[in-house]
Amino acid sequence: MNANLVRQLQDSVLAVWFEGWVPGQAVSGNLMKKWFGKDEAFDNRLRTVVPDTIQRGFWKTHTRYFEHWKSHIGFHQNSKPDPQARIVARHAFENGYEDKLHPVHRAWLYMPLEHSEDKVDQALSVMKFQQLAEESSDTYKELFESFSKYAQDHKAVIDRFGRYPHRNKILDRKSTLEEEEFMKDHNGW
């Protein structure tokens, strides 16, 4: 693929995902709501940009974001994460690439591990998010402490059930009675 085209795709997708955020500044509450909530205008903008990048293969090198983008562009929100995202994350760890990323970008590299149903991935997710929180500047400390807590919460569910019960229906898995009880009070994240 043409290097200029790759750069244009990268810039267009990341401009939407990180719109309004400048490295060194705190991540706004509005951006957090877009990332983790439901914002139809934001989702529609991603729907116009992301499919083109998927079609052109951009996601293969930016899976740290793609795994989370899927829920914004109409993929099943509770579906199993893309294993390619975990492979890319592990490759980044093994080759020192994560250290070259801004801490906010690094957090997105860790998300596929948090969304994994693998206990090893969960332990690594908790470790990476805790490390990020411990090493962060005051600007990002609250954000990364929150991410670290969510990683611990995700791990607790996997430790308890070995899977995310809220994915059972979409993945055509039968829920246990304990999982059904759990889901009465916990509908996922």
Short mmCIF file of C-alpha atoms in Angstrom, two decimals:
data_model
loop_
_atom_site.label_atom_id
_atom_site.label_comp_id
_atom_site.label_asym_id
_atom_site.label_seq_id
_atom_site.Cartn_x
_atom_site.Cartn_y
_atom_site.Cartn_z
CA MET A 1 0.00 0.00 0.00
CA ASN A 2 1.19 3.51 -0.81
CA ALA A 3 2.90 5.05 2.25
CA ASN A 4 1.11 8.37 1.73
CA LEU A 5 -2.26 6.63 1.64
CA VAL A 6 -1.44 4.73 4.84
CA ARG A 7 -0.51 8.03 6.52
CA GLN A 8 -3.76 9.66 5.31
CA LEU A 9 -5.83 6.77 6.64
CA GLN A 10 -3.97 6.83 9.93
CA ASP A 11 -4.40 10.56 10.30
CA SER A 12 -8.10 10.50 9.44
CA VAL A 13 -8.98 7.73 11.89
CA LEU A 14 -6.81 8.94 14.74
CA ALA A 15 -8.05 12.51 14.23
CA VAL A 16 -11.58 11.31 14.90
CA TRP A 17 -10.62 9.03 17.81
CA PHE A 18 -8.47 11.63 19.60
CA GLU A 19 -10.36 14.73 18.45
CA GLY A 20 -9.70 17.66 20.74
CA TRP A 21 -6.96 15.96 22.74
CA VAL A 22 -3.40 17.25 22.69
CA PRO A 23 -0.57 15.14 24.16
CA GLY A 24 0.45 16.64 27.48
CA GLN A 25 -3.09 17.80 28.23
CA ALA A 26 -5.66 15.90 30.23
CA VAL A 27 -8.17 13.76 28.35
CA SER A 28 -11.52 15.52 28.52
CA GLY A 29 -14.62 13.99 30.03
CA ASN A 30 -16.35 14.50 26.68
CA LEU A 31 -13.75 12.41 24.89
CA MET A 32 -13.98 9.70 27.55
CA LYS A 33 -17.77 9.62 27.03
CA LYS A 34 -17.21 9.19 23.31
CA TRP A 35 -14.75 6.35 23.85
CA PHE A 36 -16.72 4.45 26.46
CA GLY A 37 -20.29 5.65 26.05
CA LYS A 38 -22.76 6.08 23.27
CA ASP A 39 -22.45 9.15 21.07
CA GLU A 40 -24.28 8.65 17.79
CA ALA A 41 -22.53 11.53 15.99
CA PHE A 42 -19.11 10.20 17.03
CA ASP A 43 -20.08 6.66 16.07
CA ASN A 44 -21.29 7.85 12.67
CA ARG A 45 -18.01 9.65 12.03
CA LEU A 46 -16.13 6.46 12.88
CA ARG A 47 -18.45 4.48 10.59
CA THR A 48 -17.43 6.68 7.68
CA VAL A 49 -13.70 6.47 8.37
CA VAL A 50 -13.06 3.02 9.89
CA PRO A 51 -14.58 0.74 7.21
CA ASP A 52 -12.36 2.28 4.56
CA THR A 53 -9.31 1.68 6.73
CA ILE A 54 -10.39 -1.89 7.42
CA GLN A 55 -10.84 -2.52 3.73
CA ARG A 56 -7.37 -1.17 3.05
CA GLY A 57 -5.71 -3.18 5.82
CA PHE A 58 -4.83 -0.25 8.11
CA TRP A 59 -6.29 -2.06 11.13
CA LYS A 60 -3.55 -4.70 10.98
CA THR A 61 -1.03 -2.18 12.26
CA HIS A 62 -3.41 -0.27 14.54
CA THR A 63 -5.33 -3.00 16.28
CA ARG A 64 -4.88 -1.34 19.63
CA TYR A 65 -7.68 0.98 18.51
CA PHE A 66 -9.60 -1.28 16.15
CA GLU A 67 -10.63 -3.66 18.88
CA HIS A 68 -12.51 -0.84 20.62
CA TRP A 69 -13.72 0.86 17.42
CA LYS A 70 -15.73 -2.22 16.47
CA SER A 71 -18.41 -1.48 19.03
CA HIS A 72 -18.73 2.07 17.70
CA ILE A 73 -19.27 1.10 14.08
CA GLY A 74 -21.92 -1.54 14.51
CA PHE A 75 -20.11 -4.76 15.34
CA HIS A 76 -21.64 -6.63 18.23
CA GLN A 77 -20.47 -4.84 21.35
CA ASN A 78 -20.20 -8.02 23.38
CA SER A 79 -18.44 -10.09 20.74
CA LYS A 80 -15.15 -11.82 21.30
CA PRO A 81 -12.20 -9.44 20.80
CA ASP A 82 -10.09 -9.73 17.71
CA PRO A 83 -7.16 -12.04 18.55
CA GLN A 84 -4.98 -10.05 16.14
CA ALA A 85 -5.12 -7.14 18.58
CA ARG A 86 -3.59 -9.28 21.33
CA ILE A 87 -0.88 -10.48 18.94
CA VAL A 88 0.03 -6.91 18.02
CA ALA A 89 0.06 -5.88 21.70
CA ARG A 90 2.39 -8.74 22.63
CA HIS A 91 4.63 -7.96 19.65
CA ALA A 92 4.84 -4.34 20.84
CA PHE A 93 5.81 -5.47 24.35
CA GLU A 94 8.42 -7.94 23.13
CA ASN A 95 10.05 -5.42 20.81
CA GLY A 96 9.98 -2.32 23.01
CA TYR A 97 7.49 -0.44 20.83
CA GLU A 98 5.15 0.38 23.70
CA ASP A 99 7.82 2.60 25.26
CA LYS A 100 7.75 4.77 22.15
CA LEU A 101 4.03 5.48 22.53
CA HIS A 102 2.50 8.33 24.46
CA PRO A 103 0.98 6.90 27.66
CA VAL A 104 -2.57 7.62 26.44
CA HIS A 105 -1.88 5.66 23.24
CA ARG A 106 -0.20 2.95 25.30
CA ALA A 107 -3.42 2.48 27.28
CA TRP A 108 -5.18 1.56 24.05
CA LEU A 109 -2.49 -1.03 23.38
CA TYR A 110 -3.46 -2.69 26.67
CA MET A 111 -7.24 -2.73 26.06
CA PRO A 112 -7.29 -5.95 24.00
CA LEU A 113 -5.67 -7.75 26.95
CA GLU A 114 -8.34 -6.42 29.29
CA HIS A 115 -11.08 -7.60 26.93
CA SER A 116 -9.55 -11.05 26.55
CA GLU A 117 -10.98 -14.08 28.33
CA ASP A 118 -7.48 -15.51 28.78
CA LYS A 119 -6.18 -15.42 32.37
CA VAL A 120 -2.61 -14.73 31.27
CA ASP A 121 -3.80 -11.73 29.25
CA GLN A 122 -5.78 -10.55 32.26
CA ALA A 123 -2.76 -10.69 34.56
CA LEU A 124 -0.68 -8.81 32.00
CA SER A 125 -3.45 -6.22 31.56
CA VAL A 126 -3.59 -5.53 35.29
CA MET A 127 0.20 -5.32 35.50
CA LYS A 128 0.46 -2.94 32.50
CA PHE A 129 -2.35 -0.65 33.66
CA GLN A 130 -0.97 -0.54 37.22
CA GLN A 131 2.45 0.29 35.87
CA LEU A 132 0.96 3.03 33.70
CA ALA A 133 -0.86 4.51 36.72
CA GLU A 134 2.26 4.37 38.89
CA GLU A 135 4.49 5.99 36.27
CA SER A 136 2.05 8.62 35.03
CA SER A 137 2.36 12.33 35.46
CA ASP A 138 -0.22 14.18 37.54
CA THR A 139 -2.00 15.09 34.31
CA TYR A 140 -2.91 11.45 33.66
CA LYS A 141 -2.79 9.87 37.13
CA GLU A 142 -6.57 9.87 37.73
CA LEU A 143 -7.27 8.55 34.22
CA PHE A 144 -4.78 5.70 34.49
CA GLU A 145 -5.82 4.83 38.04
CA SER A 146 -9.36 4.49 36.68
CA PHE A 147 -8.13 2.31 33.80
CA SER A 148 -6.20 0.21 36.31
CA LYS A 149 -9.30 -0.30 38.45
CA TYR A 150 -11.31 -1.39 35.38
CA ALA A 151 -8.55 -3.84 34.47
CA GLN A 152 -8.74 -5.31 37.97
CA ASP A 153 -12.55 -5.50 37.73
CA HIS A 154 -12.32 -7.29 34.38
CA LYS A 155 -9.77 -9.73 35.77
CA ALA A 156 -12.02 -10.48 38.75
CA VAL A 157 -14.81 -11.53 36.38
CA ILE A 158 -12.48 -13.80 34.41
CA ASP A 159 -11.03 -15.23 37.63
CA ARG A 160 -14.54 -15.98 38.85
CA PHE A 161 -16.15 -17.32 35.66
CA GLY A 162 -13.33 -17.98 33.19
CA ARG A 163 -15.22 -15.81 30.68
CA TYR A 164 -17.35 -12.70 30.40
CA PRO A 165 -20.93 -13.81 31.09
CA HIS A 166 -22.37 -10.80 29.27
CA ARG A 167 -20.94 -12.25 26.03
CA ASN A 168 -22.71 -15.58 26.42
CA LYS A 169 -25.83 -14.76 24.43
CA ILE A 170 -24.05 -13.17 21.48
CA LEU A 171 -21.53 -16.04 21.40
CA ASP A 172 -24.27 -18.66 21.73
CA ARG A 173 -22.99 -19.90 25.08
CA LYS A 174 -25.23 -21.19 27.83
CA SER A 175 -25.04 -19.16 31.04
CA THR A 176 -24.71 -20.90 34.37
CA LEU A 177 -27.07 -20.02 37.20
CA GLU A 178 -24.25 -18.16 38.93
CA GLU A 179 -23.59 -16.14 35.76
CA GLU A 180 -27.28 -15.32 35.40
CA GLU A 181 -27.36 -14.05 39.00
CA PHE A 182 -24.22 -12.01 38.38
CA MET A 183 -25.66 -10.41 35.24
CA LYS A 184 -28.76 -9.20 37.12
CA ASP A 185 -26.55 -6.57 38.73
CA HIS A 186 -23.72 -6.35 36.20
CA ASN A 187 -24.48 -5.80 32.53
CA GLY A 188 -20.92 -5.46 31.37
CA TRP A 189 -18.93 -2.29 31.07
#
